[in-house]
Amino acid sequence: MGEAAKTVIFEIERQNSTDESSYWEKFELPYRANMNVISALMEIRRNPVNMDGKKTTPVNWDMNCLEEVCGACSMVINGKARQSCTALVDQLEQPIRLQPMRTFPVVRDLIVDRSRMFDSLKKVKAWVPIDGTHDLGEGPRMPERKRQWAYELSKCMTCGVCLEACPNVNDKSDFIGAAPLSQVRLMNAHPTGAMNRDERLNAIMGEGGLADCGNSQNCVESCPKGIPLTTSIAALNRDVSIQMFRNFFGSDQSFFVSAENTQAWLKQMSFAPVFAILTK
Amino acid sequence: MDNNREFLMRRLHSLLGVIPIGLFLTQHLIVNHFATQGVEAFNQAAHFMANLPFVIFLEIFVIYLPLMYHAFYGLYIAFTAKNNPGHYSYMRNMLFVAQRYTGVFLVVFIAWHIFETRFQVAIGAGEADFNMMENILSNPLMFAFYVVGVLSATFHFANGLWSFFVTWGITVSAKAQRYSTYFTLLVFIVLSIIGIRALFAFV
């Protein structure tokens, strides 16, 4: 530590835009105590000169909270996906290699577009519907012990690390990955959310859903929030195993298996005006 | 509900791997083990198996069709994965990769094994007895091929059994999955010993 000229070397995989090919660029920075990857990137931005002494464009990256709760600064550091804000230089092997999470389309340098995760959350209906044409009142209460348990699942920040680490999430497959699946377990655990339980279970039985998991369990090893993702997946596996039989043999808990059924039901129950509004 | 074909195909793939293919593999290796009791015992057992009533239907519905589905859909699964054991070298990920490599190898091994034994019997070019296996395994290269084949099969079955328990929601908690790892490791060891002992009985 006492050496005056101590430096840190970074190798960064850069890319100017989504369609352009990538290239590597090296940077050597003066070492400062307790520096993390973000502070190093800030140093490069302040003085964008690469190791060859040439002036270059500043490296682009995404960040927001700087305390590992937003997920924005996720990138591949020395081969592993993680948040750059909590990646301390002292704990990393040098040269430190930074790469974008290529599971997602690269916007520029280390910035990726994680929209697909939000699309997946929409696909699996990862919300609790409470809107009605009138005040629906309070929902059932959630037991405190269950709330504490569910809180662990709610820590997901949609950072995309579990998708990047998963061998089955790639351009050859539609697999939505662990994060949105675990959200289905969270929403189904909610007493009001449970009212639409079968809709979510049927959604994850669709294309790119739960069945595409290959149990490599990289997600649970990589999750920065320590969410029991593989337990969520196995729990959902049990739920859909039962749902599958409910769908086939018929059950009061498998009615809303598709939008078509819902619409047919609305028609049948002579909710014609509502139906007209819904399908407008 | 019309878009869950992939889900059903995956579940079928998982189910068939254990029932009937895993059960058949276990039975096959156990019957092979008669070889350790001598030529006569093996031939008697092989004769019994080959002359079961409705044997051709048993073969088609318990072996050929499930095996072919499991093999071809399995190839599709294996080649849609992007293996990453280098940076994510966790035990389960290594087993994930090994499951895919052994699966692809087993397609080749089993195709060759069936051609060399059952197919030869079907075209009348041989009889499935001690002699046939002795001839095949007298070639050291073939012997090595069979050792790797048996170990791949027992590994693929044992590890597949672990995934089966997860896929059907039987082992949910991390603890249950850990104990399931120990159990399937035992399955792998026991079946491997049975299978390898039988192979050595032919040389």
Coordinates of C-alpha atoms in Angstrom, one line a residue, chain A:
Chain A
M1 CA 0.0 0.0 0.0
G2 CA 2.8 2.4 0.8
E3 CA 4.1 2.6 -2.8
A4 CA 3.5 6.0 -4.3
A5 CA 3.2 4.9 -7.9
K6 CA 0.7 2.1 -7.4
T7 CA -1.8 1.8 -10.2
V8 CA -4.8 -0.2 -11.2
I9 CA -5.2 -1.7 -14.7
F10 CA -8.6 -2.0 -16.3
E11 CA -9.5 -3.9 -19.5
I12 CA -12.8 -2.8 -20.8
E13 CA -14.8 -4.4 -23.7
R14 CA -16.3 -1.4 -25.5
Q15 CA -18.9 -1.0 -28.2
N16 CA -20.1 2.2 -29.8
S17 CA -23.7 1.1 -30.5
T18 CA -25.9 -2.0 -30.5
D19 CA -25.0 -3.1 -34.1
E20 CA -21.3 -2.3 -34.1
S21 CA -18.6 -4.9 -33.1
S22 CA -16.9 -4.6 -29.8
Y23 CA -13.2 -3.9 -29.0
W24 CA -11.0 -4.0 -25.9
E25 CA -9.4 -0.9 -24.4
K26 CA -6.9 -0.8 -21.5
F27 CA -6.6 1.9 -18.9
E28 CA -4.1 2.4 -16.1
L29 CA -5.3 4.5 -13.2
P30 CA -3.6 5.7 -10.1
Y31 CA -4.7 3.6 -7.1
R32 CA -6.7 5.2 -4.4
A33 CA -7.7 3.5 -1.1
N34 CA -11.1 1.8 -1.0
M35 CA -11.8 2.5 -4.7
N36 CA -14.6 0.5 -6.4
V37 CA -15.2 -0.1 -10.1
I38 CA -17.6 2.9 -10.3
S39 CA -15.0 5.3 -8.9
A40 CA -12.5 3.9 -11.4
L41 CA -14.9 4.5 -14.3
M42 CA -15.5 8.0 -13.0
E43 CA -11.7 8.5 -13.1
I44 CA -11.6 7.3 -16.7
R45 CA -14.4 9.7 -17.5
R46 CA -12.5 12.6 -15.9
N47 CA -9.4 11.7 -17.9
P48 CA -10.2 9.5 -20.9
V49 CA -6.7 8.5 -21.9
N50 CA -6.0 4.8 -22.5
M51 CA -2.9 2.8 -21.7
D52 CA -1.2 3.7 -25.0
G53 CA -1.5 7.3 -23.9
K54 CA -4.1 8.1 -26.5
K55 CA -7.1 10.3 -25.8
T56 CA -10.3 8.3 -26.2
T57 CA -14.0 8.6 -25.5
P58 CA -15.1 8.2 -21.9
V59 CA -16.5 4.7 -21.1
N60 CA -20.3 4.7 -20.8
W61 CA -21.9 2.9 -17.9
D62 CA -25.2 3.0 -16.0
M63 CA -25.6 3.7 -12.3
N64 CA -28.1 5.1 -9.9
C65 CA -28.2 4.2 -6.2
L66 CA -24.6 3.3 -5.6
E67 CA -25.6 1.0 -2.7
E68 CA -26.6 -2.2 -4.5
V69 CA -30.4 -1.8 -4.4
C70 CA -31.2 -0.5 -7.9
G71 CA -29.4 -2.9 -10.1
A72 CA -28.6 -0.4 -12.8
C73 CA -24.8 -0.7 -12.6
S74 CA -24.7 -4.5 -13.2
M75 CA -21.9 -5.7 -15.6
V76 CA -19.6 -8.6 -16.0
I77 CA -16.5 -8.1 -13.8
N78 CA -13.7 -10.6 -14.2
G79 CA -16.1 -13.0 -15.9
K80 CA -18.9 -12.8 -13.3
A81 CA -22.0 -10.7 -13.5
R82 CA -22.4 -8.4 -10.5
Q83 CA -23.0 -4.8 -9.5
S84 CA -20.0 -2.5 -10.1
C85 CA -20.9 -0.3 -7.1
T86 CA -20.0 -3.1 -4.6
A87 CA -17.1 -4.4 -6.7
L88 CA -14.2 -3.2 -4.6
V89 CA -10.9 -2.9 -6.4
D90 CA -8.9 -4.3 -3.4
Q91 CA -10.9 -7.6 -3.7
L92 CA -10.4 -8.0 -7.5
E93 CA -7.7 -9.7 -9.4
Q94 CA -5.9 -7.4 -11.9
P95 CA -6.2 -6.6 -14.7
I96 CA -9.8 -6.0 -13.9
R97 CA -11.9 -6.9 -16.9
L98 CA -15.2 -5.2 -17.5
Q99 CA -17.7 -6.4 -20.0
P100 CA -21.4 -5.6 -20.7
M101 CA -24.0 -8.3 -19.8
R102 CA -24.4 -9.7 -23.3
T103 CA -27.5 -11.6 -22.5
F104 CA -29.1 -8.2 -23.1
P105 CA -28.7 -5.9 -26.2
V106 CA -25.7 -3.6 -25.6
V107 CA -26.7 0.1 -25.9
R108 CA -23.1 1.4 -25.6
D109 CA -20.0 0.2 -23.8
L110 CA -21.2 -1.2 -20.5
I111 CA -24.8 0.0 -20.8
V112 CA -27.3 -2.7 -21.7
D113 CA -31.1 -2.6 -22.4
R114 CA -32.9 -4.8 -19.8
S115 CA -36.4 -4.1 -21.2
R116 CA -36.9 -7.8 -21.7
M117 CA -37.1 -8.3 -18.0
F118 CA -39.9 -5.8 -17.7
D119 CA -41.7 -7.4 -20.6
S120 CA -41.4 -10.7 -18.8
L121 CA -42.8 -9.2 -15.6
K122 CA -45.8 -8.1 -17.7
K123 CA -46.1 -11.5 -19.3
V124 CA -46.3 -13.3 -16.0
K125 CA -48.6 -10.7 -14.5
A126 CA -46.3 -9.8 -11.6
W127 CA -48.6 -7.4 -9.9
V128 CA -51.6 -7.5 -7.6
P129 CA -54.7 -6.2 -9.5
I130 CA -56.8 -4.1 -7.2
D131 CA -58.6 -1.9 -9.7
G132 CA -62.4 -2.3 -10.0
T133 CA -65.4 -0.2 -11.1
H134 CA -66.0 0.5 -7.5
D135 CA -64.1 0.6 -4.2
L136 CA -63.1 -3.0 -3.6
G137 CA -62.3 -2.3 0.0
E138 CA -59.5 -3.9 2.0
G139 CA -58.1 -7.2 1.0
P140 CA -57.4 -10.1 3.4
R141 CA -54.6 -9.5 5.9
M142 CA -51.2 -11.1 5.4
P143 CA -49.8 -12.9 8.5
E144 CA -46.7 -11.1 9.8
R145 CA -44.5 -14.2 9.6
K146 CA -45.4 -14.6 5.9
R147 CA -44.8 -11.0 5.2
Q148 CA -41.3 -11.3 6.6
W149 CA -40.7 -14.4 4.5
A150 CA -42.1 -12.6 1.4
Y151 CA -39.9 -9.6 2.0
E152 CA -36.9 -11.7 1.0
L153 CA -38.4 -12.4 -2.4
S154 CA -39.4 -8.7 -2.8
K155 CA -35.7 -7.7 -2.6
C156 CA -35.3 -8.4 -6.4
M157 CA -34.1 -5.3 -8.2
T158 CA -34.5 -6.8 -11.7
C159 CA -30.7 -6.3 -12.1
G160 CA -30.4 -9.1 -14.7
V161 CA -27.4 -10.9 -13.0
C162 CA -29.4 -14.2 -12.7
L163 CA -30.2 -14.0 -16.4
E164 CA -26.6 -13.3 -17.4
A165 CA -25.4 -16.2 -15.3
C166 CA -28.0 -18.7 -16.6
P167 CA -26.9 -21.0 -19.4
N168 CA -30.4 -21.4 -20.6
V169 CA -31.1 -17.7 -21.1
N170 CA -29.6 -16.9 -24.5
D171 CA -30.4 -16.0 -28.0
K172 CA -31.4 -19.6 -28.9
S173 CA -34.0 -19.7 -26.2
D174 CA -37.0 -17.7 -25.0
F175 CA -36.4 -18.5 -21.3
I176 CA -37.5 -15.6 -19.2
G177 CA -35.0 -16.5 -16.4
A178 CA -35.2 -16.8 -12.6
A179 CA -36.1 -13.2 -11.6
P180 CA -39.6 -12.9 -13.1
L181 CA -40.4 -16.5 -12.1
S182 CA -39.6 -15.7 -8.4
Q183 CA -41.9 -12.7 -8.7
V184 CA -44.7 -15.0 -9.6
R185 CA -44.1 -16.8 -6.3
L186 CA -44.1 -13.5 -4.4
M187 CA -47.3 -12.3 -6.0
N188 CA -49.0 -15.6 -5.5
A189 CA -48.0 -15.5 -1.8
H190 CA -49.8 -12.2 -1.3
P191 CA -53.4 -12.8 0.0
T192 CA -54.9 -10.5 -2.6
G193 CA -52.5 -11.5 -5.3
A194 CA -53.4 -15.2 -4.7
M195 CA -56.9 -14.4 -6.2
N196 CA -55.1 -14.5 -9.6
R197 CA -52.8 -17.3 -8.8
D198 CA -53.9 -19.6 -11.6
E199 CA -53.5 -16.8 -14.2
R200 CA -49.8 -16.4 -13.3
L201 CA -49.2 -20.1 -13.1
N202 CA -50.7 -20.6 -16.5
A203 CA -48.6 -17.7 -17.8
I204 CA -45.3 -19.4 -16.7
M205 CA -46.5 -22.7 -18.2
G206 CA -46.3 -20.9 -21.6
E207 CA -43.5 -20.4 -24.1
G208 CA -40.1 -19.5 -22.4
G209 CA -41.6 -20.2 -19.0
L210 CA -40.7 -22.3 -16.0
A211 CA -40.1 -25.5 -17.9
D212 CA -37.0 -24.0 -19.7
C213 CA -35.1 -24.0 -16.4
G214 CA -32.2 -26.5 -16.6
N215 CA -31.3 -26.5 -12.8
S216 CA -27.8 -25.2 -13.3
Q217 CA -28.6 -23.1 -10.2
N218 CA -26.2 -20.3 -11.3
C219 CA -29.0 -17.8 -10.5
V220 CA -29.1 -18.5 -6.8
E221 CA -25.3 -18.5 -6.6
S222 CA -25.1 -15.2 -8.4
C223 CA -28.0 -13.3 -6.9
P224 CA -26.6 -10.2 -5.1
K225 CA -29.6 -10.0 -2.9
G226 CA -29.4 -13.7 -1.8
I227 CA -32.9 -14.4 -3.0
P228 CA -33.7 -18.2 -2.8
L229 CA -34.4 -18.3 -6.6
T230 CA -34.0 -22.1 -7.0
T231 CA -36.4 -22.7 -4.1
S232 CA -38.8 -20.3 -5.8
I233 CA -38.4 -22.3 -9.1
A234 CA -38.9 -25.6 -7.3
A235 CA -42.0 -24.3 -5.4
L236 CA -43.5 -23.1 -8.7
N237 CA -42.7 -26.4 -10.2
R238 CA -44.9 -28.0 -7.5
D239 CA -47.6 -25.4 -8.1
V240 CA -47.7 -25.9 -11.9
S241 CA -47.6 -29.7 -11.5
I242 CA -50.9 -29.4 -9.6
Q243 CA -52.2 -26.7 -11.9
M244 CA -51.5 -28.9 -14.9
F245 CA -53.9 -31.5 -13.6
R246 CA -56.5 -28.9 -12.6
N247 CA -56.4 -27.5 -16.1
F248 CA -56.8 -30.9 -17.7
F249 CA -59.4 -32.5 -15.4
G250 CA -61.2 -29.3 -14.6
S251 CA -61.2 -27.4 -11.3
D252 CA -62.8 -24.3 -9.8
Q253 CA -59.2 -23.1 -9.6
S254 CA -58.4 -23.3 -13.3
F255 CA -61.1 -21.1 -14.7
F256 CA -59.2 -18.1 -16.0
V257 CA -56.8 -20.1 -18.1
S258 CA -56.9 -17.7 -21.0
A259 CA -58.1 -14.3 -22.0
E260 CA -60.6 -16.0 -24.3
N261 CA -62.2 -17.9 -21.3
T262 CA -62.4 -14.7 -19.3
Q263 CA -64.2 -12.9 -22.2
A264 CA -66.5 -15.9 -22.8
W265 CA -67.3 -15.8 -19.1
L266 CA -68.0 -12.1 -19.1
K267 CA -70.4 -12.6 -22.1
Q268 CA -72.1 -15.6 -20.5
M269 CA -72.7 -13.7 -17.3
S270 CA -74.2 -11.0 -19.4
F271 CA -71.6 -8.5 -18.6
A272 CA -72.0 -7.4 -22.1
P273 CA -71.5 -3.7 -21.5
V274 CA -68.3 -4.4 -19.5
F275 CA -67.2 -6.7 -22.2
A276 CA -67.7 -4.0 -24.8
I277 CA -65.6 -1.6 -22.8
L278 CA -62.9 -4.1 -22.1
T279 CA -62.4 -5.1 -25.7
K280 CA -62.7 -1.6 -27.2

